[in-house]
mmCIF file of C-alpha atoms and ligand atoms in Angstrom:
data_model
loop_
_atom_site.group_PDB
_atom_site.id
_atom_site.type_symbol
_atom_site.label_atom_id
_atom_site.label_comp_id
_atom_site.label_asym_id
_atom_site.label_seq_id
_atom_site.Cartn_x
_atom_site.Cartn_y
_atom_site.Cartn_z
ATOM 1 C CA MET A 1 -32.086 65.585 -126.561
ATOM 2 C CA ASN A 2 -28.336 66.216 -126.324
ATOM 3 C CA ARG A 3 -27.511 69.853 -126.847
ATOM 4 C CA LEU A 4 -24.250 71.202 -128.195
ATOM 5 C CA PRO A 5 -22.231 73.282 -125.704
ATOM 6 C CA ALA A 6 -23.408 76.872 -125.277
ATOM 7 C CA TRP A 7 -20.184 78.259 -126.772
ATOM 8 C CA ILE A 8 -21.061 76.532 -130.056
ATOM 9 C CA GLU A 9 -24.853 76.688 -130.206
ATOM 10 C CA PRO A 10 -26.399 80.088 -129.370
ATOM 11 C CA ARG A 11 -28.848 79.916 -126.469
ATOM 12 C CA ALA A 12 -29.023 83.635 -125.911
ATOM 13 C CA ALA A 13 -30.449 86.362 -128.130
ATOM 14 C CA TYR A 14 -30.006 90.127 -128.005
ATOM 15 C CA VAL A 15 -32.441 92.522 -129.698
ATOM 16 C CA HIS A 16 -31.566 96.218 -129.973
ATOM 17 C CA ILE A 17 -33.928 99.193 -129.917
ATOM 18 C CA PRO A 18 -32.040 102.458 -130.546
ATOM 19 C CA PHE A 19 -34.647 105.080 -129.599
ATOM 20 C CA CYS A 20 -34.263 107.354 -126.575
ATOM 21 C CA ALA A 21 -36.209 110.358 -125.296
ATOM 22 C CA HIS A 22 -32.998 112.357 -124.803
ATOM 23 C CA HIS A 23 -29.250 111.869 -125.330
ATOM 24 C CA CYS A 24 -27.756 111.810 -121.814
ATOM 25 C CA GLY A 25 -24.644 113.942 -121.421
ATOM 26 C CA TYR A 26 -22.287 111.034 -120.638
ATOM 27 C CA CYS A 27 -23.565 108.550 -123.230
ATOM 28 C CA ASP A 28 -21.556 107.789 -126.361
ATOM 29 C CA PHE A 29 -23.889 105.120 -127.749
ATOM 30 C CA ALA A 30 -25.289 105.605 -131.245
ATOM 31 C CA VAL A 31 -28.842 106.290 -130.079
ATOM 32 C CA SER A 32 -31.739 107.664 -132.130
ATOM 33 C CA VAL A 33 -33.116 110.802 -130.512
ATOM 34 C CA GLY A 34 -35.809 112.926 -132.186
ATOM 35 C CA GLN A 35 -36.382 110.165 -134.741
ATOM 36 C CA ASP A 36 -39.514 108.627 -133.264
ATOM 37 C CA SER A 37 -41.216 108.841 -136.671
ATOM 38 C CA LEU A 38 -38.876 105.996 -137.754
ATOM 39 C CA MET A 39 -40.255 103.601 -135.133
ATOM 40 C CA PRO A 40 -42.807 101.761 -137.330
ATOM 41 C CA LEU A 41 -40.267 101.282 -140.145
ATOM 42 C CA TYR A 42 -37.604 100.187 -137.676
ATOM 43 C CA VAL A 43 -39.911 97.525 -136.273
ATOM 44 C CA ASP A 44 -40.677 96.360 -139.845
ATOM 45 C CA ALA A 45 -36.928 96.043 -140.474
ATOM 46 C CA LEU A 46 -36.225 94.317 -137.162
ATOM 47 C CA SER A 47 -39.024 91.802 -137.832
ATOM 48 C CA ALA A 48 -37.560 91.186 -141.297
ATOM 49 C CA GLU A 49 -34.094 90.585 -139.811
ATOM 50 C CA LEU A 50 -35.554 88.081 -137.340
ATOM 51 C CA ALA A 51 -37.400 86.348 -140.206
ATOM 52 C CA ARG A 52 -34.008 85.779 -141.892
ATOM 53 C CA LEU A 53 -33.544 82.992 -139.315
ATOM 54 C CA GLU A 54 -35.994 81.048 -141.530
ATOM 55 C CA THR A 55 -36.814 78.621 -138.724
ATOM 56 C CA PRO A 56 -37.587 79.598 -135.130
ATOM 57 C CA ARG A 57 -34.591 79.175 -132.799
ATOM 58 C CA ARG A 58 -35.286 78.184 -129.206
ATOM 59 C CA VAL A 59 -33.220 80.113 -126.667
ATOM 60 C CA ASP A 60 -32.753 80.188 -122.890
ATOM 61 C CA THR A 61 -32.377 83.954 -122.578
ATOM 62 C CA ILE A 62 -33.572 87.008 -124.489
ATOM 63 C CA PHE A 63 -32.434 90.555 -123.781
ATOM 64 C CA ILE A 64 -34.052 93.591 -125.401
ATOM 65 C CA GLY A 65 -31.591 96.428 -124.884
ATOM 66 C CA GLY A 66 -31.054 99.949 -126.112
ATOM 67 C CA GLY A 67 -31.389 102.831 -126.288
ATOM 68 C CA THR A 68 -34.591 102.715 -124.355
ATOM 69 C CA PRO A 69 -36.778 99.844 -125.622
ATOM 70 C CA THR A 70 -39.813 101.049 -123.644
ATOM 71 C CA HIS A 71 -39.581 104.426 -125.394
ATOM 72 C CA LEU A 72 -41.192 102.639 -128.353
ATOM 73 C CA ALA A 73 -44.872 103.427 -128.828
ATOM 74 C CA LEU A 74 -46.944 100.686 -127.173
ATOM 75 C CA ARG A 75 -48.159 99.393 -130.533
ATOM 76 C CA GLU A 76 -44.597 99.073 -131.877
ATOM 77 C CA LEU A 77 -43.339 97.467 -128.677
ATOM 78 C CA GLY A 78 -46.163 94.920 -129.024
ATOM 79 C CA ARG A 79 -45.036 94.137 -132.589
ATOM 80 C CA VAL A 80 -41.416 93.642 -131.449
ATOM 81 C CA LEU A 81 -42.555 91.242 -128.715
ATOM 82 C CA GLN A 82 -44.705 89.320 -131.214
ATOM 83 C CA ALA A 83 -41.819 88.944 -133.673
ATOM 84 C CA ILE A 84 -39.568 87.716 -130.860
ATOM 85 C CA GLN A 85 -42.191 85.194 -129.742
ATOM 86 C CA GLN A 86 -42.428 83.925 -133.318
ATOM 87 C CA TRP A 87 -38.707 83.602 -134.108
ATOM 88 C CA LEU A 88 -37.043 83.180 -130.717
ATOM 89 C CA PRO A 89 -39.321 80.983 -128.596
ATOM 90 C CA LEU A 90 -38.102 80.904 -125.020
ATOM 91 C CA ASN A 91 -37.383 77.543 -123.420
ATOM 92 C CA SER A 92 -39.367 76.740 -120.331
ATOM 93 C CA GLY A 93 -37.842 78.471 -117.297
ATOM 94 C CA GLY A 94 -36.051 80.911 -119.610
ATOM 95 C CA GLU A 95 -35.142 84.507 -118.787
ATOM 96 C CA PHE A 96 -36.571 87.390 -120.823
ATOM 97 C CA SER A 97 -35.191 90.829 -119.917
ATOM 98 C CA ILE A 98 -35.862 94.305 -121.218
ATOM 99 C CA GLU A 99 -34.096 97.583 -120.491
ATOM 100 C CA SER A 100 -36.107 100.617 -119.556
ATOM 101 C CA ASN A 101 -35.936 104.091 -118.047
ATOM 102 C CA PRO A 102 -38.284 105.560 -115.436
ATOM 103 C CA GLU A 103 -39.868 108.135 -117.762
ATOM 104 C CA SER A 104 -41.101 105.439 -120.151
ATOM 105 C CA LEU A 105 -42.323 102.795 -117.724
ATOM 106 C CA ASN A 106 -45.952 102.657 -116.653
ATOM 107 C CA ALA A 107 -48.681 100.131 -115.809
ATOM 108 C CA ALA A 108 -49.799 99.631 -119.442
ATOM 109 C CA THR A 109 -46.231 98.942 -120.628
ATOM 110 C CA CYS A 110 -45.505 96.528 -117.777
ATOM 111 C CA GLU A 111 -48.746 94.605 -118.401
ATOM 112 C CA LEU A 112 -47.881 94.287 -122.092
ATOM 113 C CA LEU A 113 -44.402 93.018 -121.182
ATOM 114 C CA ALA A 114 -45.683 90.476 -118.652
ATOM 115 C CA ASP A 115 -48.342 89.201 -121.102
ATOM 116 C CA ALA A 116 -45.622 88.648 -123.736
ATOM 117 C CA GLY A 117 -43.535 86.519 -121.372
ATOM 118 C CA VAL A 118 -40.981 89.125 -120.249
ATOM 119 C CA THR A 119 -39.640 88.049 -116.833
ATOM 120 C CA ARG A 120 -37.450 90.942 -115.684
ATOM 121 C CA VAL A 121 -37.076 94.669 -116.261
ATOM 122 C CA SER A 122 -33.755 96.419 -115.916
ATOM 123 C CA VAL A 123 -34.394 100.068 -115.053
ATOM 124 C CA GLY A 124 -31.805 102.781 -115.657
ATOM 125 C CA VAL A 125 -32.495 104.737 -112.481
ATOM 126 C CA GLN A 126 -28.827 105.859 -112.181
ATOM 127 C CA SER A 127 -29.591 107.887 -109.020
ATOM 128 C CA PHE A 128 -32.528 108.509 -106.709
ATOM 129 C CA GLN A 129 -31.405 112.088 -106.047
ATOM 130 C CA PRO A 130 -32.492 115.128 -108.067
ATOM 131 C CA HIS A 131 -29.103 116.905 -107.940
ATOM 132 C CA LEU A 132 -27.279 113.823 -109.273
ATOM 133 C CA LEU A 133 -29.850 113.168 -112.002
ATOM 134 C CA LYS A 134 -29.203 116.758 -113.062
ATOM 135 C CA ALA A 135 -25.414 116.319 -112.883
ATOM 136 C CA LEU A 136 -25.739 113.222 -115.090
ATOM 137 C CA ASP A 137 -28.016 115.084 -117.531
ATOM 138 C CA ARG A 138 -30.722 112.439 -117.232
ATOM 139 C CA VAL A 139 -34.173 113.279 -118.557
ATOM 140 C CA HIS A 140 -36.225 111.536 -115.863
ATOM 141 C CA ARG A 141 -37.251 113.237 -112.660
ATOM 142 C CA TYR A 142 -36.878 111.735 -109.221
ATOM 143 C CA GLU A 143 -40.700 111.664 -108.819
ATOM 144 C CA GLN A 144 -41.053 109.345 -111.828
ATOM 145 C CA ILE A 145 -39.003 106.577 -110.238
ATOM 146 C CA PRO A 146 -41.463 105.225 -107.622
ATOM 147 C CA GLN A 147 -44.381 104.912 -110.046
ATOM 148 C CA ALA A 148 -42.164 103.158 -112.604
ATOM 149 C CA LEU A 149 -40.792 100.639 -110.103
ATOM 150 C CA ASP A 150 -44.245 100.063 -108.595
ATOM 151 C CA ALA A 151 -45.572 99.275 -112.081
ATOM 152 C CA VAL A 152 -42.849 96.619 -112.533
ATOM 153 C CA ARG A 153 -43.816 95.004 -109.242
ATOM 154 C CA ALA A 154 -47.576 95.220 -109.893
ATOM 155 C CA ALA A 155 -47.076 93.272 -113.134
ATOM 156 C CA GLY A 156 -45.186 90.549 -111.220
ATOM 157 C CA LEU A 157 -41.865 91.213 -112.980
ATOM 158 C CA GLU A 158 -38.394 90.867 -111.499
ATOM 159 C CA LEU A 159 -36.492 94.079 -110.960
ATOM 160 C CA SER A 160 -32.941 95.009 -111.803
ATOM 161 C CA LEU A 161 -31.598 98.536 -111.286
ATOM 162 C CA ASP A 162 -28.657 100.399 -112.803
ATOM 163 C CA LEU A 163 -26.908 102.976 -110.624
ATOM 164 C CA ILE A 164 -23.991 105.282 -111.450
ATOM 165 C CA PHE A 165 -21.534 106.363 -108.776
ATOM 166 C CA GLY A 166 -19.028 109.192 -108.946
ATOM 167 C CA ALA A 167 -21.179 111.771 -110.789
ATOM 168 C CA PRO A 168 -19.722 115.312 -110.538
ATOM 169 C CA GLY A 169 -20.251 116.573 -106.991
ATOM 170 C CA ALA A 170 -21.307 113.176 -105.605
ATOM 171 C CA THR A 171 -20.175 112.200 -102.122
ATOM 172 C CA LEU A 172 -19.916 108.870 -100.341
ATOM 173 C CA ALA A 173 -23.035 109.867 -98.375
ATOM 174 C CA ASP A 174 -24.901 110.346 -101.689
ATOM 175 C CA TRP A 175 -23.802 106.904 -102.789
ATOM 176 C CA GLU A 176 -24.959 105.346 -99.537
ATOM 177 C CA CYS A 177 -28.301 107.070 -99.994
ATOM 178 C CA ASP A 178 -28.694 105.651 -103.535
ATOM 179 C CA LEU A 179 -27.727 102.143 -102.448
ATOM 180 C CA ASN A 180 -30.168 102.307 -99.537
ATOM 181 C CA ALA A 181 -32.971 103.395 -101.856
ATOM 182 C CA ALA A 182 -32.252 100.501 -104.256
ATOM 183 C CA ILE A 183 -32.209 98.060 -101.351
ATOM 184 C CA ALA A 184 -35.479 99.487 -100.020
ATOM 185 C CA TYR A 185 -37.104 98.564 -103.355
ATOM 186 C CA LYS A 186 -35.965 94.974 -102.712
ATOM 187 C CA THR A 187 -34.353 94.845 -106.128
ATOM 188 C CA GLU A 188 -33.226 91.331 -107.015
ATOM 189 C CA HIS A 189 -30.331 92.577 -109.116
ATOM 190 C CA LEU A 190 -28.182 95.685 -109.275
ATOM 191 C CA SER A 191 -25.560 96.919 -111.738
ATOM 192 C CA THR A 192 -23.290 99.722 -110.520
ATOM 193 C CA TYR A 193 -20.973 101.696 -112.772
ATOM 194 C CA GLY A 194 -18.492 104.450 -112.051
ATOM 195 C CA LEU A 195 -19.147 107.440 -114.324
ATOM 196 C CA THR A 196 -16.812 107.454 -117.299
ATOM 197 C CA TYR A 197 -16.155 110.575 -119.336
ATOM 198 C CA GLU A 198 -16.323 109.250 -122.888
ATOM 199 C CA LYS A 199 -14.429 111.444 -125.341
ATOM 200 C CA GLY A 200 -16.632 113.875 -127.227
ATOM 201 C CA THR A 201 -19.649 113.668 -124.914
ATOM 202 C CA PRO A 202 -21.018 116.891 -123.342
ATOM 203 C CA LEU A 203 -19.817 115.827 -119.878
ATOM 204 C CA TRP A 204 -16.328 115.145 -121.229
ATOM 205 C CA LYS A 205 -16.291 118.593 -122.866
ATOM 206 C CA ASP A 206 -17.428 120.243 -119.625
ATOM 207 C CA ARG A 207 -14.652 118.478 -117.733
ATOM 208 C CA GLU A 208 -12.064 119.539 -120.360
ATOM 209 C CA ARG A 209 -13.202 123.179 -120.055
ATOM 210 C CA GLY A 210 -13.096 123.068 -116.255
ATOM 211 C CA ARG A 211 -16.851 123.519 -115.957
ATOM 212 C CA LEU A 212 -17.249 120.481 -113.738
ATOM 213 C CA PHE A 213 -15.085 118.668 -111.281
ATOM 214 C CA PRO A 214 -14.985 114.903 -111.345
ATOM 215 C CA VAL A 215 -14.708 113.015 -108.069
ATOM 216 C CA THR A 216 -11.177 111.925 -107.250
ATOM 217 C CA GLU A 217 -9.986 108.411 -108.043
ATOM 218 C CA ASP A 218 -9.692 107.704 -104.318
ATOM 219 C CA ASP A 219 -13.271 108.769 -103.691
ATOM 220 C CA GLU A 220 -14.510 106.673 -106.593
ATOM 221 C CA LEU A 221 -12.637 103.668 -105.272
ATOM 222 C CA ALA A 222 -14.086 104.224 -101.809
ATOM 223 C CA MET A 223 -17.579 104.260 -103.347
ATOM 224 C CA TYR A 224 -16.922 101.018 -105.224
ATOM 225 C CA GLU A 225 -15.615 99.309 -102.081
ATOM 226 C CA PHE A 226 -18.455 100.663 -99.961
ATOM 227 C CA GLY A 227 -20.987 99.356 -102.494
ATOM 228 C CA ILE A 228 -19.619 95.802 -102.325
ATOM 229 C CA ASP A 229 -20.020 95.683 -98.534
ATOM 230 C CA ARG A 230 -23.348 97.529 -98.307
ATOM 231 C CA LEU A 231 -24.921 95.319 -100.980
ATOM 232 C CA ALA A 232 -23.541 92.117 -99.469
ATOM 233 C CA SER A 233 -25.116 93.080 -96.135
ATOM 234 C CA ALA A 234 -28.467 93.289 -97.981
ATOM 235 C CA GLY A 235 -28.024 89.850 -99.591
ATOM 236 C CA LEU A 236 -26.896 91.159 -102.985
ATOM 237 C CA ASP A 237 -23.636 89.363 -103.717
ATOM 238 C CA GLN A 238 -21.110 90.510 -106.258
ATOM 239 C CA TYR A 239 -20.892 87.969 -109.078
ATOM 240 C CA GLU A 240 -19.151 90.161 -111.679
ATOM 241 C CA VAL A 241 -17.005 93.293 -111.476
ATOM 242 C CA SER A 242 -20.071 95.585 -111.722
ATOM 243 C CA ASN A 243 -22.987 93.255 -110.949
ATOM 244 C CA PHE A 244 -24.731 92.102 -107.782
ATOM 245 C CA ALA A 245 -27.652 89.734 -107.264
ATOM 246 C CA LYS A 246 -29.711 87.940 -104.679
ATOM 247 C CA ALA A 247 -29.343 84.160 -104.757
ATOM 248 C CA GLY A 248 -30.926 82.723 -107.910
ATOM 249 C CA HIS A 249 -31.302 86.137 -109.587
ATOM 250 C CA ARG A 250 -28.109 86.647 -111.570
ATOM 251 C CA CYS A 251 -28.639 87.902 -115.112
ATOM 252 C CA ARG A 252 -28.322 84.638 -117.005
ATOM 253 C CA HIS A 253 -28.192 86.458 -120.322
ATOM 254 C CA ASN A 254 -25.102 88.428 -119.343
ATOM 255 C CA GLU A 255 -23.596 85.275 -117.888
ATOM 256 C CA HIS A 256 -23.538 83.941 -121.462
ATOM 257 C CA TYR A 257 -21.371 86.932 -122.468
ATOM 258 C CA TRP A 258 -19.060 86.483 -119.481
ATOM 259 C CA ALA A 259 -18.657 82.803 -120.345
ATOM 260 C CA ASN A 260 -17.840 83.779 -123.964
ATOM 261 C CA ASN A 261 -20.746 81.701 -125.222
ATOM 262 C CA ALA A 262 -22.388 82.077 -128.624
ATOM 263 C CA TYR A 263 -25.348 84.456 -129.019
ATOM 264 C CA PHE A 264 -27.649 85.877 -131.657
ATOM 265 C CA GLY A 265 -27.952 89.638 -132.155
ATOM 266 C CA PHE A 266 -30.589 91.610 -134.054
ATOM 267 C CA GLY A 267 -31.155 95.295 -134.692
ATOM 268 C CA VAL A 268 -29.088 98.342 -135.515
ATOM 269 C CA GLY A 269 -25.543 98.179 -134.109
ATOM 270 C CA ALA A 270 -26.210 94.717 -132.637
ATOM 271 C CA ALA A 271 -23.333 92.264 -132.264
ATOM 272 C CA ARG A 272 -23.617 88.494 -132.673
ATOM 273 C CA TYR A 273 -21.256 85.615 -132.056
ATOM 274 C CA VAL A 274 -22.279 82.569 -134.050
ATOM 275 C CA ASN A 275 -20.057 79.812 -135.491
ATOM 276 C CA PHE A 276 -17.052 81.482 -133.818
ATOM 277 C CA SER A 277 -17.593 84.571 -135.976
ATOM 278 C CA ARG A 278 -18.179 88.000 -134.511
ATOM 279 C CA GLU A 279 -20.440 90.212 -136.577
ATOM 280 C CA LEU A 280 -21.582 93.743 -136.047
ATOM 281 C CA ASN A 281 -24.582 95.381 -137.708
ATOM 282 C CA VAL A 282 -24.451 98.883 -139.170
ATOM 283 C CA ARG A 283 -24.776 101.601 -136.504
ATOM 284 C CA ASN A 284 -26.993 104.087 -138.325
ATOM 285 C CA THR A 285 -30.740 103.520 -137.921
ATOM 286 C CA SER A 286 -31.741 104.817 -141.364
ATOM 287 C CA ASP A 287 -29.014 102.722 -143.051
ATOM 288 C CA TYR A 288 -30.153 99.665 -141.127
ATOM 289 C CA ILE A 289 -33.775 100.128 -142.205
ATOM 290 C CA ARG A 290 -32.827 100.802 -145.823
ATOM 291 C CA LYS A 291 -30.528 97.788 -146.110
ATOM 292 C CA ILE A 292 -32.894 95.332 -144.460
ATOM 293 C CA LEU A 293 -35.890 96.444 -146.478
ATOM 294 C CA ALA A 294 -33.811 96.195 -149.685
ATOM 295 C CA GLY A 295 -32.879 92.623 -148.777
ATOM 296 C CA ASP A 296 -29.180 93.467 -148.221
ATOM 297 C CA SER A 297 -26.880 92.285 -145.474
ATOM 298 C CA VAL A 298 -26.669 94.618 -142.470
ATOM 299 C CA ALA A 299 -23.414 93.212 -141.102
ATOM 300 C CA PHE A 300 -20.622 95.728 -141.665
ATOM 301 C CA GLN A 301 -17.930 93.918 -139.718
ATOM 302 C CA SER A 302 -17.331 90.208 -139.614
ATOM 303 C CA GLU A 303 -14.377 88.418 -138.130
ATOM 304 C CA ARG A 304 -13.734 84.744 -137.531
ATOM 305 C CA LEU A 305 -11.418 84.418 -134.576
ATOM 306 C CA SER A 306 -8.509 81.999 -134.527
ATOM 307 C CA PRO A 307 -8.579 79.377 -131.746
ATOM 308 C CA LEU A 308 -5.819 81.270 -129.895
ATOM 309 C CA GLU A 309 -7.676 84.591 -130.169
ATOM 310 C CA ARG A 310 -10.798 82.897 -128.842
ATOM 311 C CA ALA A 311 -8.868 81.478 -125.913
ATOM 312 C CA TYR A 312 -7.550 84.936 -124.923
ATOM 313 C CA GLU A 313 -10.974 86.461 -125.371
ATOM 314 C CA THR A 314 -12.509 83.759 -123.177
ATOM 315 C CA LEU A 315 -9.891 84.422 -120.544
ATOM 316 C CA ALA A 316 -10.612 88.163 -120.617
ATOM 317 C CA VAL A 317 -14.372 87.870 -120.155
ATOM 318 C CA GLN A 318 -14.378 84.965 -117.694
ATOM 319 C CA LEU A 319 -11.969 86.741 -115.386
ATOM 320 C CA ARG A 320 -14.619 89.430 -114.822
ATOM 321 C CA ARG A 321 -16.725 86.867 -112.962
ATOM 322 C CA THR A 322 -16.227 86.576 -109.216
ATOM 323 C CA GLU A 323 -15.925 82.810 -109.707
ATOM 324 C CA GLY A 324 -13.182 83.480 -112.282
ATOM 325 C CA ILE A 325 -11.922 80.917 -114.768
ATOM 326 C CA HIS A 326 -12.553 77.230 -114.150
ATOM 327 C CA CYS A 327 -9.440 75.494 -115.419
ATOM 328 C CA GLU A 328 -11.120 72.354 -116.673
ATOM 329 C CA SER A 329 -14.043 73.957 -118.471
ATOM 330 C CA PHE A 330 -11.741 76.627 -119.940
ATOM 331 C CA GLU A 331 -9.636 73.909 -121.515
ATOM 332 C CA GLN A 332 -12.696 72.079 -122.757
ATOM 333 C CA GLN A 333 -14.156 75.258 -124.254
ATOM 334 C CA THR A 334 -11.026 76.657 -125.887
ATOM 335 C CA GLY A 335 -8.692 73.704 -126.435
ATOM 336 C CA PHE A 336 -5.990 75.534 -124.426
ATOM 337 C CA ALA A 337 -4.779 75.213 -120.881
ATOM 338 C CA PHE A 338 -4.964 78.785 -119.620
ATOM 339 C CA GLU A 339 -1.927 78.843 -117.387
ATOM 340 C CA PRO A 340 0.722 78.578 -120.131
ATOM 341 C CA LEU A 341 -1.185 81.302 -121.995
ATOM 342 C CA VAL A 342 -0.428 83.843 -119.302
ATOM 343 C CA CYS A 343 2.379 82.294 -117.277
ATOM 344 C CA ASP A 344 4.820 85.183 -117.732
ATOM 345 C CA ARG A 345 2.273 87.543 -116.107
ATOM 346 C CA LEU A 346 0.931 85.373 -113.296
ATOM 347 C CA PRO A 347 3.700 85.546 -110.659
ATOM 348 C CA ALA A 348 3.726 89.370 -110.503
ATOM 349 C CA LEU A 349 -0.074 89.621 -110.295
ATOM 350 C CA HIS A 350 -0.083 86.932 -107.662
ATOM 351 C CA GLU A 351 2.580 88.681 -105.615
ATOM 352 C CA GLN A 352 0.651 91.955 -105.751
ATOM 353 C CA GLY A 353 -2.362 90.139 -104.333
ATOM 354 C CA LEU A 354 -4.483 90.811 -107.428
ATOM 355 C CA LEU A 355 -5.056 87.233 -108.564
ATOM 356 C CA THR A 356 -5.654 84.071 -106.650
ATOM 357 C CA ARG A 357 -5.250 80.498 -107.844
ATOM 358 C CA THR A 358 -7.151 77.615 -106.286
ATOM 359 C CA GLU A 359 -6.892 74.000 -107.364
ATOM 360 C CA SER A 360 -9.676 74.418 -109.898
ATOM 361 C CA ALA A 361 -9.895 78.129 -110.721
ATOM 362 C CA LEU A 362 -8.115 81.425 -111.255
ATOM 363 C CA CYS A 363 -9.895 84.543 -110.071
ATOM 364 C CA LEU A 364 -9.348 88.179 -109.263
ATOM 365 C CA THR A 365 -9.058 89.007 -105.582
ATOM 366 C CA ARG A 366 -11.206 91.775 -104.170
ATOM 367 C CA SER A 367 -8.389 94.284 -104.772
ATOM 368 C CA GLY A 368 -7.943 92.800 -108.243
ATOM 369 C CA ARG A 369 -11.586 93.357 -109.154
ATOM 370 C CA ARG A 370 -11.295 97.137 -108.911
ATOM 371 C CA LEU A 371 -8.382 96.992 -111.376
ATOM 372 C CA ALA A 372 -10.033 94.377 -113.577
ATOM 373 C CA ASP A 373 -9.679 96.245 -116.878
ATOM 374 C CA ALA A 374 -5.964 96.964 -116.405
ATOM 375 C CA ILE A 375 -5.198 93.399 -115.272
ATOM 376 C CA ILE A 376 -7.062 91.873 -118.198
ATOM 377 C CA GLU A 377 -5.275 94.202 -120.605
ATOM 378 C CA ASP A 378 -1.979 93.097 -119.113
ATOM 379 C CA LEU A 379 -2.844 89.393 -119.392
ATOM 380 C CA LEU A 380 -3.795 89.812 -123.031
ATOM 381 C CA LYS A 381 -0.221 90.942 -123.754
ATOM 382 C CA ALA A 382 1.166 87.654 -122.436
ATOM 383 C CA LYS A 383 2.989 85.359 -124.815
ATOM 384 C CA PRO A 384 1.734 81.781 -124.940
ATOM 385 C CA THR A 385 4.240 78.998 -124.371
ATOM 386 C CA PRO A 386 4.134 76.044 -126.800
ATOM 387 C CA ALA A 387 2.773 73.800 -124.038
ATOM 388 C CA SER A 388 -0.454 75.797 -123.864
ATOM 389 C CA ARG A 389 -2.121 74.004 -126.769
ATOM 390 C CA ARG A 390 -3.667 70.658 -125.964
ATOM 391 C CA PRO A 391 -5.327 68.940 -128.902
ATOM 392 C CA LEU A 392 -8.785 68.176 -127.577
ATOM 393 C CA PRO A 393 -11.434 66.458 -129.643
ATOM 394 C CA ARG A 394 -14.233 68.950 -130.087
ATOM 395 C CA ARG A 395 -16.511 70.163 -132.757
ATOM 396 C CA GLU A 396 -16.161 73.610 -134.229
ATOM 397 C CA GLY A 397 -19.117 75.211 -135.905
HETATM 398 S S1 SF4 B 401 -31.077 106.549 -121.859
HETATM 399 FE FE1 SF4 B 401 -29.264 105.195 -121.875
HETATM 400 S S2 SF4 B 401 -28.887 104.730 -124.040
HETATM 401 FE FE2 SF4 B 401 -30.305 106.479 -123.965
HETATM 402 S S3 SF4 B 401 -28.965 108.251 -124.124
HETATM 403 FE FE3 SF4 B 401 -29.286 107.878 -121.929
HETATM 404 S S4 SF4 B 401 -27.577 106.540 -121.304
HETATM 405 FE FE4 SF4 B 401 -27.644 106.530 -123.554
#
């Protein structure tokens, strides 16, 4: 059967679980802490939102994210997995990921996940060192990490780890220690993020009041660079600004986002991109439950992008990939040749050694990757030339 391209027909689905055991000091997500009594009602509402699909939709990737999805009581987690199996059957060979944290991951949870067809668990370890877990205001203890990761392995699930570098007081030696520990667990996939001080969070307030001292920009950069080399030497290649994987173990779900493909989204605060429209669900858990159970729409923001806006958006996300933007497929996907879209910015970025152009692709250089956000922001300010639009025959949803 011929399938429509993945940027038109969603082949990826995201399901959001907002509950967490504790609100970490650096996190500005709208998480539900101390509201565990809402779990059964939330799962009722989530199941009802999935049932609004009316017919099951086959997908290639599913990602249950949060929050901390495994913080759900086992019974409620089982109901979420059942509803997903009913409404979002996974194609053969598909990828089914779930996010988790060490304090909520044990043998019983991992067995339930494996039995329901989950293929990989992404664990928010953040650091293997007690003093850095404390600096990050994480709730899990160092001792909980080994048993959690062993449970993932015992259930035959793939492992992905999240690590944060540049916590207050962290040194390059600390970072090397964390990378070595992740490598020792033979993780197939690793996401590394520099700590950001989001406005209004407790860590941001502590920094403003001089109660903590962030690492310097130079030190953070050195950690980022060190990570790329250390991980490559362990067979984990960088395939996106913050993501590394062994061969054949990239996160295919996130690759849909970085290709600017269509995707479904369910749950409080979830985003979806279907029929070239971006929609966002309400961010308050009680509002979400109330609206769904009353039969109302939960989308509070909806925007259909113009073809030009879509082209710029595609450029911005695809440039995050190490492989960059493939000229031909970009044009096929967006209807625009990308070069005229950004031509007034390209020479300078090229001269500074931040971008490289091959016959078939445009990508960030290694030095460009560490400045990815600023470069992308700059490219988005470019003015398209009239020659950028090529009328291509293609179907729009
Ligand atoms: S566990 Fe993750 S989502 Fe929950 S509060 Fe901490 S950082 Fe935020």
